[in-house]
Short mmCIF file of C-alpha atoms in Angstrom, two decimals:
data_model
loop_
_atom_site.label_atom_id
_atom_site.label_comp_id
_atom_site.label_asym_id
_atom_site.label_seq_id
_atom_site.Cartn_x
_atom_site.Cartn_y
_atom_site.Cartn_z
CA MET A 662 -64.42 3.23 17.06
CA HIS A 663 -61.24 4.22 15.35
CA GLN A 664 -57.63 5.04 17.01
CA THR A 665 -56.05 7.40 16.72
CA THR A 666 -52.78 7.51 16.82
CA SER A 667 -50.78 10.54 15.93
CA ASN A 668 -47.70 10.98 13.35
CA PRO A 669 -43.96 11.93 14.42
CA SER A 670 -43.57 14.82 14.48
CA PRO A 671 -40.38 16.21 11.08
CA THR A 672 -37.70 17.16 14.30
CA SER A 673 -38.58 13.81 16.33
CA ILE A 674 -37.98 12.32 13.00
CA THR A 675 -35.55 13.19 12.35
CA SER A 676 -33.63 13.50 15.55
CA GLN A 677 -33.91 9.92 15.45
CA TYR A 678 -31.75 9.67 11.99
CA ALA A 679 -29.62 11.21 14.30
CA SER A 680 -29.57 9.03 16.86
CA TRP A 681 -28.36 6.53 14.92
CA PHE A 682 -26.33 8.33 12.61
CA ASP A 683 -23.77 9.43 15.83
CA GLU A 684 -24.11 5.52 17.67
CA ARG A 685 -23.19 4.25 13.50
CA ILE A 686 -20.60 6.24 13.60
CA ASP A 687 -19.42 5.66 17.18
CA GLN A 688 -19.48 1.58 16.01
CA PHE A 689 -16.62 2.40 13.46
CA ILE A 690 -14.57 4.23 15.82
CA ALA A 691 -15.11 1.68 18.35
CA GLU A 692 -13.95 -0.61 16.13
CA HIS A 693 -10.87 1.59 14.33
CA LYS A 694 -8.98 3.46 16.96
CA GLY A 695 -6.26 2.28 19.19
CA ARG A 696 -6.51 0.62 22.71
CA PHE A 697 -5.36 4.33 24.12
CA ASP A 698 -7.10 6.98 21.91
CA SER A 699 -10.36 8.19 22.83
CA VAL A 700 -12.63 8.51 20.11
CA ALA A 701 -13.52 13.02 20.70
CA THR A 702 -9.30 13.10 19.60
CA PHE A 703 -10.22 10.10 17.09
CA THR A 704 -12.82 12.29 15.79
CA LYS A 705 -10.40 15.62 15.67
CA ARG A 706 -8.04 13.94 13.47
CA ASN A 707 -10.07 11.69 11.23
CA GLY A 708 -13.54 13.49 10.45
CA TYR A 709 -14.57 15.67 7.91
CA PHE A 710 -18.64 17.55 7.39
CA ILE A 711 -18.64 17.60 3.78
CA THR A 712 -20.92 20.00 1.48
CA ILE A 713 -21.15 19.04 -1.86
CA SER A 714 -23.57 21.50 -4.39
CA PHE A 715 -23.26 19.94 -7.87
CA ASP A 716 -23.43 22.06 -11.20
CA HIS A 717 -27.27 20.37 -12.03
CA SER A 718 -27.53 22.25 -15.58
CA HIS A 719 -23.24 19.89 -16.30
CA ARG A 720 -25.03 16.73 -14.39
CA SER A 721 -27.91 16.85 -16.56
CA GLN A 722 -25.93 17.11 -20.11
CA ARG A 723 -23.79 14.26 -18.82
CA PHE A 724 -27.07 12.24 -18.76
CA GLU A 725 -28.21 12.88 -21.47
CA GLY A 726 -25.31 12.77 -23.67
CA SER A 727 -24.87 9.06 -22.38
CA ALA A 728 -28.46 8.21 -22.03
CA SER A 729 -28.73 4.20 -24.11
CA ILE A 730 -31.11 1.94 -23.89
CA ASP A 731 -29.17 0.13 -20.99
CA SER A 732 -29.28 2.40 -18.67
CA PRO A 733 -31.60 5.41 -19.70
CA LYS A 734 -32.58 7.20 -15.84
CA ALA A 735 -30.03 9.65 -15.23
CA LYS A 736 -28.32 9.28 -11.79
CA SER A 737 -29.39 10.75 -8.74
CA GLU A 738 -27.08 13.13 -6.35
CA LEU A 739 -26.90 9.48 -3.20
CA ASP A 740 -25.75 7.84 -6.77
CA THR A 741 -23.40 10.27 -7.36
CA PHE A 742 -22.00 10.32 -3.31
CA THR A 743 -21.13 6.34 -3.93
CA ASP A 744 -19.66 6.90 -7.04
CA ILE A 745 -17.33 9.72 -5.16
CA TYR A 746 -16.86 7.94 -1.56
CA ASN A 747 -16.01 4.55 -4.57
CA TYR A 748 -13.59 7.02 -6.49
CA VAL A 749 -12.07 8.13 -3.47
CA CYS A 750 -11.46 4.58 -1.88
CA ARG A 751 -9.74 3.48 -5.33
CA GLN A 752 -7.41 6.79 -4.80
CA LEU A 753 -6.34 5.68 -1.53
CA ILE A 754 -6.73 1.94 -1.22
CA GLY A 755 -5.95 1.36 -4.72
CA ARG A 756 -7.94 -0.05 -7.85
CA ASN A 757 -8.73 -3.49 -5.52
CA TYR A 758 -10.52 -1.48 -2.68
CA HIS A 759 -13.98 -3.63 -3.82
CA ARG A 760 -12.20 -6.51 -2.50
CA PRO A 761 -13.26 -7.76 1.55
CA SER A 762 -9.33 -7.65 2.19
CA PHE A 763 -9.48 -4.20 2.22
CA ASP A 764 -12.51 -3.37 4.21
CA PRO A 765 -10.41 -2.70 7.05
CA LEU A 766 -8.80 0.65 5.45
CA LYS A 767 -12.75 1.85 4.44
CA PRO A 768 -13.60 6.09 6.27
CA LEU A 769 -17.66 5.77 6.75
CA ALA A 770 -19.09 8.05 5.15
CA ILE A 771 -22.66 9.38 5.80
CA GLY A 772 -24.75 11.40 3.31
CA CYS A 773 -27.27 12.68 3.65
CA LEU A 774 -29.63 14.32 0.87
CA ASP A 775 -30.63 18.25 1.71
CA MET A 776 -33.32 20.83 -0.05
CA ASN A 777 -32.69 24.95 -0.05
CA GLY A 778 -34.61 25.25 3.13
CA SER A 779 -35.68 22.92 4.71
CA ARG A 780 -34.26 23.81 8.03
CA TYR A 781 -37.29 25.97 8.19
CA TRP A 782 -40.05 24.67 6.56
CA LYS A 783 -43.12 23.10 8.02
CA SER A 784 -44.39 21.68 4.89
CA MET A 785 -42.51 20.06 1.89
CA GLY A 786 -42.32 23.06 -0.54
CA GLU A 787 -40.69 23.14 -4.13
CA LEU A 788 -37.78 21.30 -4.48
CA GLU A 789 -34.99 23.40 -5.10
CA ASN A 790 -31.20 22.49 -5.32
CA PRO A 791 -30.29 19.42 -3.39
CA HIS A 792 -27.07 19.12 -2.39
CA ILE A 793 -26.35 16.40 0.37
CA HIS A 794 -24.52 16.96 3.43
CA SER A 795 -22.05 13.59 4.80
CA ILE A 796 -19.65 12.75 7.96
CA TRP A 797 -16.60 11.06 6.66
CA ILE A 798 -14.63 9.35 9.61
CA PHE A 799 -11.05 7.98 7.65
CA THR A 800 -9.05 5.38 9.13
CA ASP A 801 -5.62 6.38 9.96
CA GLN A 802 -4.37 4.61 6.88
CA ALA A 803 -6.47 5.98 5.30
CA ARG A 804 -6.40 10.05 6.25
CA GLU A 805 -3.22 11.05 4.83
CA GLY A 806 -4.46 10.05 1.17
CA PHE A 807 -7.32 11.97 0.99
CA GLN A 808 -5.38 15.20 2.54
CA LYS A 809 -3.69 14.75 -0.27
CA LEU A 810 -6.13 13.99 -2.49
CA ILE A 811 -8.03 17.74 -1.87
CA ALA A 812 -4.22 20.15 -0.92
CA ASP A 813 -3.25 18.67 -4.19
CA LYS A 814 -5.22 21.90 -6.80
CA GLU A 815 -4.83 20.25 -10.63
CA ARG A 816 -5.57 16.97 -9.39
CA PHE A 817 -9.00 18.11 -6.72
CA GLN A 818 -9.84 20.04 -9.22
CA ALA A 819 -10.25 17.27 -11.55
CA PHE A 820 -11.96 14.79 -9.41
CA LYS A 821 -14.67 17.96 -9.48
CA GLU A 822 -15.15 18.35 -12.83
CA ARG A 823 -15.60 14.22 -13.07
CA PHE A 824 -18.75 14.35 -10.21
CA SER A 825 -20.26 17.46 -11.82
CA ILE A 826 -19.26 19.51 -8.15
CA ARG A 827 -19.75 22.65 -8.61
CA GLU A 828 -18.42 23.31 -4.63
CA MET A 829 -16.76 21.08 -2.17
CA ASP A 830 -16.57 21.82 1.52
CA ILE A 831 -15.00 20.60 3.38
CA GLN A 832 -15.03 21.48 7.82
CA ALA A 833 -12.95 18.86 9.95
CA LEU A 834 -15.86 17.41 13.18
CA ASP A 835 -12.97 18.97 15.57
CA HIS A 836 -16.13 18.88 17.98
CA ASP A 837 -18.73 17.47 19.85
CA HIS A 838 -21.62 19.27 20.21
CA ARG A 839 -24.57 17.70 21.37
CA ASN A 840 -28.34 18.93 20.96
CA LEU A 841 -30.34 18.82 24.47
CA THR A 842 -31.96 15.61 23.64
CA GLY A 843 -28.46 14.18 23.28
CA GLU A 844 -27.77 13.60 19.59
CA GLY A 845 -24.86 15.19 17.51
CA ARG A 846 -25.48 19.26 15.96
CA ALA A 847 -23.60 17.71 13.00
CA THR A 848 -25.20 14.15 12.02
CA SER A 849 -28.36 16.55 12.87
CA TYR A 850 -27.98 18.88 10.61
CA MET A 851 -27.30 16.28 8.26
CA ALA A 852 -30.07 14.52 8.90
CA LYS A 853 -33.17 17.74 8.95
CA PHE A 854 -33.73 17.02 5.40
CA ILE A 855 -35.22 13.66 5.80
CA GLY A 856 -37.91 14.95 8.62
CA HIS A 857 -39.92 16.30 6.88
CA ASN A 858 -39.11 14.31 3.29
CA ASN A 859 -40.67 11.87 5.79
CA SER A 860 -44.60 12.76 5.89
CA GLU A 861 -45.31 13.45 2.35
CA LEU A 862 -41.35 11.35 0.76
CA LEU A 863 -41.04 13.26 -2.33
CA VAL A 864 -37.81 11.95 -2.61
CA GLY A 865 -37.64 7.77 -2.49
CA ASP A 866 -33.95 8.09 -1.99
CA ASP A 867 -33.38 10.96 0.76
CA PHE A 868 -29.98 9.18 2.54
CA ARG A 869 -26.39 6.40 2.29
CA VAL A 870 -24.87 4.77 5.03
CA LEU A 871 -20.97 3.84 2.97
CA PRO A 872 -19.92 0.82 2.26
CA ILE A 873 -22.84 -0.63 2.76
CA HIS A 874 -22.04 -4.40 3.81
CA HIS A 875 -23.81 -6.99 2.15
CA ASN A 876 -25.10 -10.61 4.01
CA THR A 877 -22.79 -13.30 2.41
CA ASN A 878 -24.29 -16.26 5.21
#
């Protein structure tokens, strides 16, 4: 007699990822906020919900033009998200941003892949318009530099063109709305594609948490 087990629903999986993202955000804030600062005030001051949409035709042309025997595979949207993160760190911290001594200045960035219609899916359909929803929590030291970057129209436009970004919607995280089950609405919305993708795994890479900390042991 075979024992049957029920697979978790996409909603349940999304909820679990959202809860984990919430924990990671709270951990980052606890490590960086001042003694008399609260999680809410730090988030309002330094947090952003950023949606990144790409010019996919331009991305394809760039990858076709740069493809070589050494790097024949086009980058995924999340690979580009990592490149965006590294570029922002370089702009805010300097060319040596990758050194461990600068880790305390680096922002936390959680990026999740999304597709058109994923909020309403009952099953995976054709994957259209891959884009990224992300939450960025900056340190107090780096926040001002990010605000200057996005306020400088020419500099910000060059930044978007560099990564074939069609649109970059930047919203302040100035609230802490929660679902009935306790997860943040922002993290739940960000993770909604992961739940659908988990059952069929049509995309092998659907989220990133940056910076990536390498185990030195």
